[in-house]
Amino acid sequence: MKRFISACALMLVSSSFAHAATILTSIKPIQLITLELTKGVSEPEVLVASNASPHDYALKPSDVKRLRTADLVIWYGSDLEPFLTKVLESQQNVLTLSETKGLELREYGGGHHHDHDGHDHGSHDPHFWLGYKPTLQIAQAISERLAEIDAENKAQYQANFTAFEAQLTEQQEQIRAQLAPVADAGYYVFHDAYGYFEQDFPLNHLGYFTVSPDRKPGAKTLIAIRKALKSQNAQCVFSEPQFTPAVVESVTRGSQAKTGVLDPIGAEIDVAAGGYFKFKQNLADSFSQCLSQ
């Protein structure tokens, strides 16, 4: 009798897990946002590790299998993850975030396409997860799609989105107050990834080393940055943990500018509840610490 009861209990547990949708996200920032929306239901997985670049990632057979068997694959789109374009074009279990209706994306300067090394990165900045408004729009789109494929947990997804929106709004005001004292301090970033964050908060962005981390900074750019540092226009120069800081160190050598680190994808953040908000706070702290006198 005890064995029968144990077997029944095991079946009930198994069936409860069977209802949880398997979610596969392309990159970590999307995973962190999705995790906030699936709390109490499931935990999304990620395809590309934090130490790999989505621009030149090579799919393995095991990756393709994961893409085929997931209940839902969430990616930004071909501008950010070109390696997924062909494999996903024939699949139905896909949410392409760049196609979100009404999505407010930042247009790159002059509306020009960022084209290099055979990849066209489009005319709009794909780093939506660094901005308040596009992140909220994306989170709503993900929440609605989750509710469609997993109607049993619709109420939970809606509740999670409501909580996400409230916490995002509260954090927005806190970071705005935190960064207000350093609004006039000039700085350079490693690559052009922080436009949404800089639109949301009062920051004095002077320029970047490169449009994309795949592209080496040009000599003219480095000379211009050196001149700005010598004239003490820049308080800080930021590198990124995914890429060697050698070029940043060479440019700042002999100047009074401080160096800091900005992590645009949350490489060091644990995949756990609250991870997305910790990621945003870490960015704010990096700016605040390096830009303060």
mmCIF file of C-alpha atoms in Angstrom:
data_model
loop_
_atom_site.group_PDB
_atom_site.id
_atom_site.type_symbol
_atom_site.label_atom_id
_atom_site.label_comp_id
_atom_site.label_asym_id
_atom_site.label_seq_id
_atom_site.Cartn_x
_atom_site.Cartn_y
_atom_site.Cartn_z
ATOM 1 C CA MET A 1 0.000 0.000 0.000
ATOM 2 C CA LYS A 2 2.829 2.389 0.943
ATOM 3 C CA ARG A 3 4.555 1.623 -2.347
ATOM 4 C CA PHE A 4 1.348 2.398 -4.242
ATOM 5 C CA ILE A 5 0.926 5.740 -2.441
ATOM 6 C CA SER A 6 4.586 6.621 -3.101
ATOM 7 C CA ALA A 7 4.168 5.765 -6.771
ATOM 8 C CA CYS A 8 1.048 7.940 -6.986
ATOM 9 C CA ALA A 9 2.868 10.821 -5.309
ATOM 10 C CA LEU A 10 5.752 10.452 -7.749
ATOM 11 C CA MET A 11 3.317 10.513 -10.682
ATOM 12 C CA LEU A 12 1.704 13.684 -9.341
ATOM 13 C CA VAL A 13 5.074 15.393 -8.995
ATOM 14 C CA SER A 14 6.089 14.297 -12.490
ATOM 15 C CA SER A 15 2.836 15.539 -14.002
ATOM 16 C CA SER A 16 3.211 18.920 -12.297
ATOM 17 C CA PHE A 17 6.650 19.326 -13.858
ATOM 18 C CA ALA A 18 5.303 18.209 -17.225
ATOM 19 C CA HIS A 19 3.049 21.263 -17.353
ATOM 20 C CA ALA A 20 5.965 23.710 -16.969
ATOM 21 C CA ALA A 21 6.972 25.042 -20.376
ATOM 22 C CA THR A 22 10.599 24.620 -21.413
ATOM 23 C CA ILE A 23 11.918 28.085 -22.248
ATOM 24 C CA LEU A 24 15.213 28.589 -24.087
ATOM 25 C CA THR A 25 16.596 32.124 -24.366
ATOM 26 C CA SER A 26 19.387 33.153 -26.729
ATOM 27 C CA ILE A 27 21.483 35.339 -24.395
ATOM 28 C CA LYS A 28 21.769 36.004 -20.678
ATOM 29 C CA PRO A 29 20.047 39.439 -20.478
ATOM 30 C CA ILE A 30 16.919 37.910 -22.049
ATOM 31 C CA GLN A 31 17.211 34.959 -19.666
ATOM 32 C CA LEU A 32 17.371 37.278 -16.635
ATOM 33 C CA ILE A 33 14.231 39.175 -17.703
ATOM 34 C CA THR A 34 12.347 35.971 -18.548
ATOM 35 C CA LEU A 35 13.309 34.455 -15.192
ATOM 36 C CA GLU A 36 11.412 37.238 -13.404
ATOM 37 C CA LEU A 37 8.325 36.372 -15.457
ATOM 38 C CA THR A 38 8.449 32.585 -14.931
ATOM 39 C CA LYS A 39 8.939 32.666 -11.146
ATOM 40 C CA GLY A 40 6.903 29.948 -9.495
ATOM 41 C CA VAL A 41 6.513 28.079 -12.780
ATOM 42 C CA SER A 42 9.840 27.239 -14.417
ATOM 43 C CA GLU A 43 13.395 28.489 -14.951
ATOM 44 C CA PRO A 44 14.467 29.547 -18.456
ATOM 45 C CA GLU A 45 17.659 28.185 -19.960
ATOM 46 C CA VAL A 46 20.193 30.074 -22.070
ATOM 47 C CA LEU A 47 21.879 29.069 -25.329
ATOM 48 C CA VAL A 48 24.943 31.333 -25.540
ATOM 49 C CA ALA A 49 27.256 31.374 -22.526
ATOM 50 C CA SER A 50 28.208 34.774 -21.093
ATOM 51 C CA ASN A 51 31.821 34.411 -22.260
ATOM 52 C CA ALA A 52 30.798 33.889 -25.911
ATOM 53 C CA SER A 53 29.743 36.516 -28.453
ATOM 54 C CA PRO A 54 26.355 36.157 -30.165
ATOM 55 C CA HIS A 55 27.826 37.866 -33.241
ATOM 56 C CA ASP A 56 30.109 34.978 -34.213
ATOM 57 C CA TYR A 57 28.689 32.044 -32.251
ATOM 58 C CA ALA A 58 28.768 28.680 -34.044
ATOM 59 C CA LEU A 59 25.805 26.381 -33.374
ATOM 60 C CA LYS A 60 26.577 22.842 -32.226
ATOM 61 C CA PRO A 61 24.297 19.861 -33.025
ATOM 62 C CA SER A 62 23.295 19.799 -29.345
ATOM 63 C CA ASP A 63 22.250 23.463 -29.622
ATOM 64 C CA VAL A 64 20.021 22.710 -32.596
ATOM 65 C CA LYS A 65 18.393 19.881 -30.661
ATOM 66 C CA ARG A 66 17.654 22.228 -27.749
ATOM 67 C CA LEU A 67 16.151 24.788 -30.150
ATOM 68 C CA ARG A 68 13.918 22.143 -31.726
ATOM 69 C CA THR A 69 12.658 20.605 -28.481
ATOM 70 C CA ALA A 70 12.028 23.757 -26.414
ATOM 71 C CA ASP A 71 8.409 24.824 -25.942
ATOM 72 C CA LEU A 72 9.490 28.396 -26.632
ATOM 73 C CA VAL A 73 12.691 29.959 -27.986
ATOM 74 C CA ILE A 74 13.137 33.651 -27.159
ATOM 75 C CA TRP A 75 15.697 35.671 -29.111
ATOM 76 C CA TYR A 76 16.101 39.297 -30.122
ATOM 77 C CA GLY A 77 16.475 38.796 -33.874
ATOM 78 C CA SER A 78 18.984 38.546 -36.694
ATOM 79 C CA ASP A 79 20.549 41.958 -35.926
ATOM 80 C CA LEU A 80 21.930 40.608 -32.641
ATOM 81 C CA GLU A 81 22.055 36.815 -33.106
ATOM 82 C CA PRO A 82 22.615 36.239 -36.856
ATOM 83 C CA PHE A 83 23.676 32.629 -36.259
ATOM 84 C CA LEU A 84 20.091 31.735 -35.299
ATOM 85 C CA THR A 85 18.355 33.220 -38.349
ATOM 86 C CA LYS A 86 18.348 30.164 -40.606
ATOM 87 C CA VAL A 87 17.644 27.535 -37.974
ATOM 88 C CA LEU A 88 14.679 29.454 -36.513
ATOM 89 C CA GLU A 89 13.019 30.660 -39.725
ATOM 90 C CA SER A 90 11.096 27.396 -40.146
ATOM 91 C CA GLN A 91 10.137 26.972 -36.470
ATOM 92 C CA GLN A 92 6.861 27.936 -34.834
ATOM 93 C CA ASN A 93 8.058 27.815 -31.207
ATOM 94 C CA VAL A 94 9.802 31.179 -31.502
ATOM 95 C CA LEU A 95 9.341 34.662 -30.044
ATOM 96 C CA THR A 96 11.348 37.276 -31.963
ATOM 97 C CA LEU A 97 11.602 40.258 -29.637
ATOM 98 C CA SER A 98 12.646 42.768 -32.305
ATOM 99 C CA GLU A 99 9.219 42.230 -33.905
ATOM 100 C CA THR A 100 7.339 43.307 -30.762
ATOM 101 C CA LYS A 101 4.570 45.670 -31.844
ATOM 102 C CA GLY A 102 5.309 49.297 -30.962
ATOM 103 C CA LEU A 103 8.757 48.487 -29.563
ATOM 104 C CA GLU A 104 10.619 51.761 -28.975
ATOM 105 C CA LEU A 105 14.203 51.210 -30.088
ATOM 106 C CA ARG A 106 17.006 53.761 -30.156
ATOM 107 C CA GLU A 107 18.197 54.646 -33.634
ATOM 108 C CA TYR A 108 21.945 54.631 -34.098
ATOM 109 C CA GLY A 109 23.436 58.045 -34.907
ATOM 110 C CA GLY A 110 22.374 59.260 -38.336
ATOM 111 C CA GLY A 111 20.181 56.226 -38.875
ATOM 112 C CA HIS A 112 23.072 54.378 -40.523
ATOM 113 C CA HIS A 113 23.362 50.614 -40.473
ATOM 114 C CA HIS A 114 26.223 49.207 -38.408
ATOM 115 C CA ASP A 115 27.824 46.908 -40.966
ATOM 116 C CA HIS A 116 31.135 45.163 -40.374
ATOM 117 C CA ASP A 117 32.830 41.802 -40.857
ATOM 118 C CA GLY A 118 29.959 40.683 -43.042
ATOM 119 C CA HIS A 119 27.329 41.303 -40.363
ATOM 120 C CA ASP A 120 24.703 44.024 -40.631
ATOM 121 C CA HIS A 121 23.629 45.095 -37.153
ATOM 122 C CA GLY A 122 20.781 47.211 -38.439
ATOM 123 C CA SER A 123 19.993 50.858 -37.808
ATOM 124 C CA HIS A 124 18.557 50.344 -34.308
ATOM 125 C CA ASP A 125 20.356 49.544 -31.066
ATOM 126 C CA PRO A 126 19.496 45.969 -29.967
ATOM 127 C CA HIS A 127 20.614 46.437 -26.328
ATOM 128 C CA PHE A 128 17.003 47.029 -25.238
ATOM 129 C CA TRP A 129 17.541 45.437 -21.785
ATOM 130 C CA LEU A 130 19.474 48.528 -20.670
ATOM 131 C CA GLY A 131 16.457 50.817 -21.116
ATOM 132 C CA TYR A 132 13.347 51.171 -18.963
ATOM 133 C CA LYS A 133 10.674 51.528 -21.674
ATOM 134 C CA PRO A 134 11.841 48.850 -24.157
ATOM 135 C CA THR A 135 12.518 46.388 -21.320
ATOM 136 C CA LEU A 136 8.964 46.840 -20.064
ATOM 137 C CA GLN A 137 7.560 46.385 -23.575
ATOM 138 C CA ILE A 138 9.623 43.226 -24.072
ATOM 139 C CA ALA A 139 8.657 41.832 -20.672
ATOM 140 C CA GLN A 140 4.981 42.292 -21.502
ATOM 141 C CA ALA A 141 5.429 40.544 -24.857
ATOM 142 C CA ILE A 142 7.195 37.610 -23.184
ATOM 143 C CA SER A 143 4.550 37.390 -20.460
ATOM 144 C CA GLU A 144 1.724 37.334 -23.009
ATOM 145 C CA ARG A 145 3.415 34.646 -25.106
ATOM 146 C CA LEU A 146 4.046 32.509 -22.015
ATOM 147 C CA ALA A 147 0.366 32.762 -21.136
ATOM 148 C CA GLU A 148 -0.537 31.605 -24.662
ATOM 149 C CA ILE A 149 1.605 28.479 -24.620
ATOM 150 C CA ASP A 150 0.975 27.681 -20.938
ATOM 151 C CA ALA A 151 -2.570 28.847 -20.183
ATOM 152 C CA GLU A 152 -2.632 26.848 -16.951
ATOM 153 C CA ASN A 153 -0.154 29.309 -15.420
ATOM 154 C CA LYS A 154 -1.527 32.474 -17.057
ATOM 155 C CA ALA A 155 -2.424 34.126 -13.744
ATOM 156 C CA GLN A 156 1.082 33.526 -12.405
ATOM 157 C CA TYR A 157 2.721 35.056 -15.494
ATOM 158 C CA GLN A 158 0.471 38.115 -15.220
ATOM 159 C CA ALA A 159 1.211 38.516 -11.521
ATOM 160 C CA ASN A 160 4.942 38.193 -12.213
ATOM 161 C CA PHE A 161 4.780 40.870 -14.915
ATOM 162 C CA THR A 162 2.898 43.244 -12.607
ATOM 163 C CA ALA A 163 5.545 42.744 -9.906
ATOM 164 C CA PHE A 164 8.333 43.189 -12.480
ATOM 165 C CA GLU A 165 6.839 46.476 -13.699
ATOM 166 C CA ALA A 166 6.498 47.816 -10.157
ATOM 167 C CA GLN A 167 10.069 46.922 -9.198
ATOM 168 C CA LEU A 168 11.490 48.259 -12.484
ATOM 169 C CA THR A 169 9.714 51.592 -11.973
ATOM 170 C CA GLU A 170 10.900 51.878 -8.381
ATOM 171 C CA GLN A 171 14.485 51.073 -9.350
ATOM 172 C CA GLN A 172 14.340 53.618 -12.173
ATOM 173 C CA GLU A 173 13.696 56.430 -9.713
ATOM 174 C CA GLN A 174 16.364 55.190 -7.307
ATOM 175 C CA ILE A 175 19.048 55.051 -10.012
ATOM 176 C CA ARG A 176 18.061 58.474 -11.330
ATOM 177 C CA ALA A 177 18.645 59.945 -7.855
ATOM 178 C CA GLN A 178 21.901 57.988 -7.464
ATOM 179 C CA LEU A 179 23.383 59.245 -10.749
ATOM 180 C CA ALA A 180 22.198 62.872 -10.564
ATOM 181 C CA PRO A 181 25.338 64.030 -8.637
ATOM 182 C CA VAL A 182 27.653 62.743 -11.432
ATOM 183 C CA ALA A 183 25.570 64.017 -14.360
ATOM 184 C CA ASP A 184 28.289 66.411 -15.595
ATOM 185 C CA ALA A 185 31.286 64.048 -15.357
ATOM 186 C CA GLY A 186 32.465 63.042 -18.835
ATOM 187 C CA TYR A 187 33.396 59.465 -19.735
ATOM 188 C CA TYR A 188 34.135 57.047 -22.570
ATOM 189 C CA VAL A 189 32.771 53.512 -22.906
ATOM 190 C CA PHE A 190 34.366 50.544 -24.663
ATOM 191 C CA HIS A 191 31.594 50.030 -27.197
ATOM 192 C CA ASP A 192 28.326 51.675 -28.220
ATOM 193 C CA ALA A 193 26.024 49.589 -26.026
ATOM 194 C CA TYR A 194 24.729 51.928 -23.332
ATOM 195 C CA GLY A 195 22.501 54.326 -25.270
ATOM 196 C CA TYR A 196 19.259 53.240 -23.590
ATOM 197 C CA PHE A 197 20.758 53.562 -20.111
ATOM 198 C CA GLU A 198 22.156 56.984 -21.040
ATOM 199 C CA GLN A 199 18.767 58.116 -22.354
ATOM 200 C CA ASP A 200 17.118 57.162 -19.075
ATOM 201 C CA PHE A 201 19.586 58.866 -16.762
ATOM 202 C CA PRO A 202 21.504 62.185 -16.742
ATOM 203 C CA LEU A 203 24.983 61.159 -17.936
ATOM 204 C CA ASN A 204 27.699 62.939 -19.916
ATOM 205 C CA HIS A 205 28.748 60.342 -22.491
ATOM 206 C CA LEU A 206 31.674 61.659 -24.576
ATOM 207 C CA GLY A 207 32.101 58.716 -26.940
ATOM 208 C CA TYR A 208 33.099 55.080 -27.409
ATOM 209 C CA PHE A 209 36.128 53.148 -28.605
ATOM 210 C CA THR A 210 34.221 50.987 -31.073
ATOM 211 C CA VAL A 211 30.726 50.482 -32.468
ATOM 212 C CA SER A 212 30.890 46.749 -31.755
ATOM 213 C CA PRO A 213 33.306 44.657 -29.663
ATOM 214 C CA ASP A 214 34.043 42.609 -32.791
ATOM 215 C CA ARG A 215 35.621 45.647 -34.386
ATOM 216 C CA LYS A 216 38.986 47.083 -33.316
ATOM 217 C CA PRO A 217 39.040 50.823 -32.519
ATOM 218 C CA GLY A 218 40.444 52.997 -35.296
ATOM 219 C CA ALA A 219 43.594 55.107 -34.894
ATOM 220 C CA LYS A 220 41.648 58.372 -35.264
ATOM 221 C CA THR A 221 39.288 57.352 -32.470
ATOM 222 C CA LEU A 222 42.139 56.511 -30.106
ATOM 223 C CA ILE A 223 43.931 59.790 -30.863
ATOM 224 C CA ALA A 224 40.751 61.781 -30.202
ATOM 225 C CA ILE A 225 40.206 59.987 -26.882
ATOM 226 C CA ARG A 226 43.817 60.590 -25.822
ATOM 227 C CA LYS A 227 43.408 64.314 -26.539
ATOM 228 C CA ALA A 228 40.201 64.454 -24.519
ATOM 229 C CA LEU A 229 41.914 62.724 -21.606
ATOM 230 C CA LYS A 230 44.873 65.098 -21.710
ATOM 231 C CA SER A 231 42.528 68.077 -21.602
ATOM 232 C CA GLN A 232 40.866 66.417 -18.593
ATOM 233 C CA ASN A 233 37.430 66.415 -20.223
ATOM 234 C CA ALA A 234 36.904 62.789 -19.234
ATOM 235 C CA GLN A 235 36.615 61.653 -15.652
ATOM 236 C CA CYS A 236 36.510 57.935 -16.462
ATOM 237 C CA VAL A 237 37.130 55.374 -19.198
ATOM 238 C CA PHE A 238 35.181 52.115 -18.997
ATOM 239 C CA SER A 239 36.281 48.700 -20.225
ATOM 240 C CA GLU A 240 34.185 45.497 -20.296
ATOM 241 C CA PRO A 241 34.876 42.137 -18.604
ATOM 242 C CA GLN A 242 34.367 40.166 -21.852
ATOM 243 C CA PHE A 243 37.192 41.938 -23.680
ATOM 244 C CA THR A 244 40.834 42.698 -22.951
ATOM 245 C CA PRO A 245 41.292 46.135 -21.357
ATOM 246 C CA ALA A 246 44.727 46.572 -23.022
ATOM 247 C CA VAL A 247 43.547 49.271 -25.453
ATOM 248 C CA VAL A 248 41.812 51.155 -22.627
ATOM 249 C CA GLU A 249 44.950 50.958 -20.485
ATOM 250 C CA SER A 250 47.158 52.211 -23.320
ATOM 251 C CA VAL A 251 44.907 55.225 -23.933
ATOM 252 C CA THR A 252 44.553 56.224 -20.282
ATOM 253 C CA ARG A 253 48.235 55.797 -19.426
ATOM 254 C CA GLY A 254 49.663 59.132 -18.259
ATOM 255 C CA SER A 255 46.268 60.799 -17.849
ATOM 256 C CA GLN A 256 44.292 61.646 -14.725
ATOM 257 C CA ALA A 257 41.242 59.681 -15.882
ATOM 258 C CA LYS A 258 40.087 56.780 -13.772
ATOM 259 C CA THR A 259 39.167 53.404 -15.256
ATOM 260 C CA GLY A 260 36.025 51.433 -14.509
ATOM 261 C CA VAL A 261 34.261 48.332 -15.782
ATOM 262 C CA LEU A 262 30.771 48.140 -17.303
ATOM 263 C CA ASP A 263 29.221 44.739 -17.919
ATOM 264 C CA PRO A 264 26.502 45.119 -20.599
ATOM 265 C CA ILE A 265 25.260 41.504 -20.434
ATOM 266 C CA GLY A 266 25.443 40.664 -16.729
ATOM 267 C CA ALA A 267 28.178 38.061 -17.158
ATOM 268 C CA GLU A 268 28.936 37.935 -13.431
ATOM 269 C CA ILE A 269 25.297 37.946 -12.280
ATOM 270 C CA ASP A 270 23.805 34.760 -10.826
ATOM 271 C CA VAL A 271 20.754 33.433 -12.655
ATOM 272 C CA ALA A 272 18.340 33.788 -9.754
ATOM 273 C CA ALA A 273 15.284 35.810 -8.782
ATOM 274 C CA GLY A 274 16.203 39.495 -8.697
ATOM 275 C CA GLY A 275 19.203 38.931 -10.973
ATOM 276 C CA TYR A 276 18.047 41.418 -13.608
ATOM 277 C CA PHE A 277 17.656 44.176 -11.018
ATOM 278 C CA LYS A 278 21.058 43.399 -9.508
ATOM 279 C CA PHE A 279 22.498 43.664 -13.026
ATOM 280 C CA LYS A 280 21.008 47.149 -13.530
ATOM 281 C CA GLN A 281 22.138 48.238 -10.072
ATOM 282 C CA ASN A 282 25.694 47.052 -10.754
ATOM 283 C CA LEU A 283 25.766 49.258 -13.867
ATOM 284 C CA ALA A 284 24.558 52.255 -11.868
ATOM 285 C CA ASP A 285 27.146 51.577 -9.158
ATOM 286 C CA SER A 286 29.959 51.351 -11.744
ATOM 287 C CA PHE A 287 29.006 54.721 -13.204
ATOM 288 C CA SER A 288 28.562 56.319 -9.790
ATOM 289 C CA GLN A 289 31.870 55.075 -8.352
ATOM 290 C CA CYS A 290 34.060 55.925 -11.345
ATOM 291 C CA LEU A 291 32.476 59.316 -12.112
ATOM 292 C CA SER A 292 32.495 60.684 -8.574
ATOM 293 C CA GLN A 293 35.404 62.965 -7.676
#
